[in-house]
Every structure is written in C-alpha cells, then in structure tokens.
Amino acid sequence: MPDYSMRTCTVVRIEQPRCALDFGEGSCAASSATRCYRTRPTCRSIASYTAGDPLMLYFVKPGGGTPSDDLPYLPFLEGVTLSAPKVNVSGADKSLNPFGLLGSGKVTFRDADHSDHLADPYRGLRGGPAGGTFWGRWLARNTFARAGAKASVFDGEAGKPLSTFIRRDYLTNGFDRSAGAVSMKLVDMLNKIREDKAQVPPASPGELRAAVASDDTAIEIQGATIEDYPAPGTVRINDEIITFATVEATEDGFVRISDLSRGTDESTAADHEAEDAVQLCLRFDGLTVDAGLALIYAQTTVDEAYLALDDWAAEATTYLAAYILQGLVSQPVEAKTLVGEILEQCQACQWFDDEERKVKLWAVKPMVSTAPVFTAERHIIDGSFKVTEYPDRRVSQVWVYYRPHDPAGRGTDVDDFRRVYASTDLTLEAEEAFGSPSVRKIFARYIGSQAVAAETSGRILVRYSMGVSEATFSLIDRDAEGLAIGSIVVLSHPDLQKADGSRDLRLWVITCRDRGRGTRLVQFTAEDATLAGRLAVIQEDGTPDYVGDGSDPPDGAFIGDDAGMLPNGDLCTRIQ
C-alpha cells in the first residue's frame, strides 16, 4: 500500500492497438507513397494488417513526479476521477440491470504540440515538423481505440517502481474534446457483456443449400464453414430444433451436418425451404452455475484472463450446488440478459474488481463466518454514516415461473411456462402491516424442479420482506483491510437502535467498496442482510444463556421461547 504521506503520483496508460508488420516489408503488401502509422484506420493494405503487441502510452501530470521506471512519459495528464462498481443483490433494484452499477471513470488531458516520434514509427522518414497536436493526430489515427481499448490507472508513490502502484484496468468508452482539453471516458470490463450489441449465441451465417424434408437425415448449409457449426451441436431452422453428431465439408465447399435427431426439445420435424436460416443454438445441459456463466462469457469478447473461473467454481460448489442449469437458447439474445437471468434465478452477483482485475462471482447467502464489528466510536469516520430506506423493494409474494413450454422460447412471459411456485407472507399485506401486496415475478428458464424454485422464492421473500435499508460509511484503510464486495459486517452506530434504545447490531453485506485515490479513506455501501440470517452452530451443554450484549458466541445458535424470542427480545436461531 502506498504511503500517502509521501509525494503521490498518478499514471494513466493506454494500450494502443498496433500492427506487427513494417510498412511494405515482408508480408505487408502496402505500396502507397504515404506510409501508415501502423494502426488499423491508417493501414494501406487492410488484407495484410496483423495485430501485434500494443504501443504503451504513459501519461503523467506535468511536474507531478513519475515512477522510477525509465519510460517515455507524456506530460499531458490533468486529472482522473473513478467510480467503483456496486452490485445489485438478488436483482432487488429493478431500476438497475442485474450487474448493478459498473465501475467507470473519466481522465482529462491537455492537448499540445508534440514531436510525434513516439506515436509515429516512421516520423524520421516523413521530413519536416509534425503538424497539428498530439491528441488531434492520435484520435484521427486510432478510430477503433476510442472505444474498447484497454486503459489502466496507476496510483502510488513518486520515485517508486510502477509495479508497486495500485493498478485499475478499464476500457475506453469515447473521447470528448473542447477548448484544448480531451476527456477520455472509462468503463469496466463487464461493459463488453452488458452492451446490448453483445449477442449470445451470435447470429449464424449459414442457410439451407436446398429444400429439406421433415424426414431428411442430413442437411447441407451454404455461406458457412465447419467452424460455424461444431459437432456435436444443435441448430434451429424456423421453429424446428435439430441436434447433429457429425459435421463435414463437402467437395463443392458446403457444410453437411448429419446423424440428425429431428424435432427435438418439444419442437416438430418439418419441411424447410432453400435459403432458410440455420442458427446454431447454445445448450445448457445440466451445467453448474459457474459453468453456465463461463459458457456465455466464452461467446463474448471479454478476455478470459479477467475471469476468475477457479474462484467461481469454488463459490458455486459450496453455495450454489442446488442450481443445475437446463435450457436451450435457440436465437441470439443479449448476453447481459442471459447472465442476468442466471444471477437472479440462482441468487448470485457478479462484478469486475478493478484492483484484482478479475470478474468475481458471489452467492447471495447467510453469514457463514464471524462478522467483524465496526463501531462509531472506534472505526466509522465521523460524519460519513448514512442510512437510506427503499420500501419499494419489499416483497410479500415471490412467484417463480419454471419449466418452459418451449425450451427454445425466450421465456419472458407467464404464458411461456408450465409451472409456478409462490412463496408468500400474507401477514405483510394486512392493514395493520404494509396494507398492500408487493409481488415479484421471476421467469426462470433454467430451473426445472419445484425444490429449486422454492429455494429461490424463499430466499428472496425472507431477505426482502421488509424492504431494503442501505448504509454508507467510511473507514480508514487499516480498518478496511480485507473487506470487499460480499463481505458481511456488523455496524454499531447511534443511528441504529432497537425499540428500547439500545444499539441494533445488524448484519450488513458490502455492495460497493470505493478506495479513495490519494487518501487513506475507503467508502463503503452496504445492504442490511439481517433477515437473510446466518449459518449458526448449536452450542454445547453448559454454554451460558444468551445475553445479547455482544458477549455471546457470534456463531452460536440459541434456543428461544415458544414465540421464537430470546430473553432480551431478539429472534432466536431458526432451522431451515
């Protein structure tokens, strides 16, 4: 961790895509009198363009100090602002997508003259001084890097190696220009899957070479290659679903799929006309949650290096084993929709941790270990604590629709499903309570059993029967060590009281961790998770009775009276 009592330093790095070839040499067929800049938009022979290692551009503030690394720093940086991601637990906030809020940022640069020897590999061959400005030229040469290029923000101590700095990775998401200033917008890596344009499975290029009868056992496809239809697989032609075991290229350049099973997945074998589209499907065939998510991500442009697959598997094995994904996606659907459905139906969250540079998976679950206690007197920064209530997120009934009529359908309406399971607490709708129902519907295309539907609906009902309370607070970095999204904490603050005026020591799950830049303060957002409960241990004979003053074993399960209450009025442990 950098020592912020020393001189701080910020470095912004842009990874500019660059061609691996030299102009007009080797396999580069360019012969123009005007040389390129080894970028795709300036390429003189598009067919020859070969992606190579990126050009690393490092920006610092003028006179602001640099790391000890001997790098060609560009003194154009003016400022950086970053926002941390925030997860949407159980998809409760319907104003957000299931990912919640993605991490984002903005970097401001000044524009100025520059020799151009760094960005132009052929500067010495052009003759005369470079015209224009650094950013004016760069933006013209790097059209495709304006959105989707990798950019990193480094924070640390001037004079120390860059490897000791805190590094956060992002994607560029557009540049704004005004009065000699350039602003680069940043988004985190999950933007690649959240974008509406990311479709899974992608549209297949093939179409029927000739008409097909309902009893044909082989099908030829034109306009595609065998890589477009890997075997074994499943395709959709009009409303028919067909599985195939073999794929081969014909002598005349077409694709033949054979060993067919016609009319699968509750569809009907049918005749089809020449040039009908042949769409490759995505099948979830008894997959675990982590495997299902990995299957979707593999269809997108998210770099696999950012996926914490081993951690996903461990989380899913331990806490999401009841969820086995069954289903068929037979036409392109937004990737964010498919991931969001899995997260909501299986009660999990995903986000991109910009410091660890990994996409994380966290199962929504009761507290499973002793939670640290943070108090207003010893830990919470004075003036930083605030509680906000969201009664619109409460539920009194949760309806989970499952077992779709058409496994290949979109599953977005009540009429698309065979069954529904409802978990209800009608006492919450009485006049003396909230006075009205609040129903949440979940369309679960991947859920195939009542037991799993009951698990999902029951978890949501218990957790959100009273709505949502959200706390924001700040800690000094030494107290915040080890806390991350998904961590459970106990907060003790004068603003949290029981009916008798004593402190209400409730459980809170961290939904956002925002480590300030150039400061030792870490800001957190947390959601009240008390109703979700905790995994407790039944105490041995001889354990003292429950007191409720914080001295009791934090993971202890204590027996209550017939009303389920402990001697001090707290709810006792319940076995589910």
Tab-separated table of C-alpha atoms in Angstrom, residues 90 323 344-347 364-366 394-402 420-425 428 440-442 444 447 449-466 529-533 574 576:
chain	number	residue	atom	x	y	z
A	90	SER	CA	-30.727	-10.596	-5.778
A	323	TYR	CA	-28.840	-24.933	-9.052
A	344	GLU	CA	-31.372	-13.658	-10.437
A	345	GLN	CA	-32.655	-17.244	-10.665
A	346	CYS	CA	-29.672	-18.677	-8.809
A	347	GLN	CA	-29.244	-15.810	-6.335
A	364	VAL	CA	-26.195	-14.425	-2.020
A	365	LYS	CA	-26.160	-16.367	1.233
A	366	PRO	CA	-26.459	-16.120	5.009
A	394	ARG	CA	-40.035	-5.071	-0.339
A	395	VAL	CA	-41.857	-8.253	-1.321
A	396	SER	CA	-44.760	-10.109	0.245
A	397	GLN	CA	-45.057	-12.659	-2.560
A	398	VAL	CA	-42.449	-14.169	-4.866
A	399	TRP	CA	-43.667	-16.109	-7.907
A	400	VAL	CA	-41.116	-18.230	-9.736
A	401	TYR	CA	-42.259	-19.456	-13.155
A	402	TYR	CA	-40.347	-22.533	-14.326
A	420	VAL	CA	-45.235	-21.555	-10.991
A	421	TYR	CA	-44.159	-21.725	-7.358
A	422	ALA	CA	-45.192	-18.943	-4.982
A	423	SER	CA	-43.688	-18.110	-1.610
A	424	THR	CA	-45.916	-15.715	0.299
A	425	ASP	CA	-46.223	-13.912	3.599
A	428	LEU	CA	-47.309	-8.379	5.484
A	440	ARG	CA	-42.067	-10.107	-7.580
A	441	LYS	CA	-42.167	-12.397	-10.620
A	442	ILE	CA	-39.149	-14.363	-11.827
A	444	ALA	CA	-36.752	-18.995	-14.666
A	447	ILE	CA	-34.981	-24.003	-13.332
A	449	SER	CA	-37.718	-28.516	-10.344
A	450	GLN	CA	-40.117	-27.279	-7.693
A	451	ALA	CA	-37.489	-27.694	-4.981
A	452	VAL	CA	-35.129	-25.253	-6.683
A	453	ALA	CA	-37.973	-22.806	-7.448
A	454	ALA	CA	-38.934	-22.933	-3.772
A	455	GLU	CA	-35.312	-22.292	-2.779
A	456	THR	CA	-35.126	-19.168	-4.941
A	457	SER	CA	-38.508	-17.730	-3.968
A	458	GLY	CA	-37.979	-18.481	-0.281
A	459	ARG	CA	-34.590	-16.768	-0.166
A	460	ILE	CA	-35.927	-13.613	-1.772
A	461	LEU	CA	-39.046	-13.469	0.401
A	462	VAL	CA	-37.075	-13.826	3.634
A	463	ARG	CA	-34.468	-11.289	2.631
A	464	TYR	CA	-36.765	-8.562	1.286
A	465	SER	CA	-39.983	-8.878	3.283
A	466	MET	CA	-39.264	-5.537	4.962
A	529	ALA	CA	-28.692	-8.593	5.384
A	530	THR	CA	-30.029	-9.402	8.848
A	531	LEU	CA	-33.187	-11.118	7.584
A	532	ALA	CA	-31.084	-13.399	5.380
A	533	GLY	CA	-29.781	-14.882	8.611
A	574	ARG	CA	-34.279	-20.949	13.196
A	576	GLN	CA	-34.474	-24.119	7.694
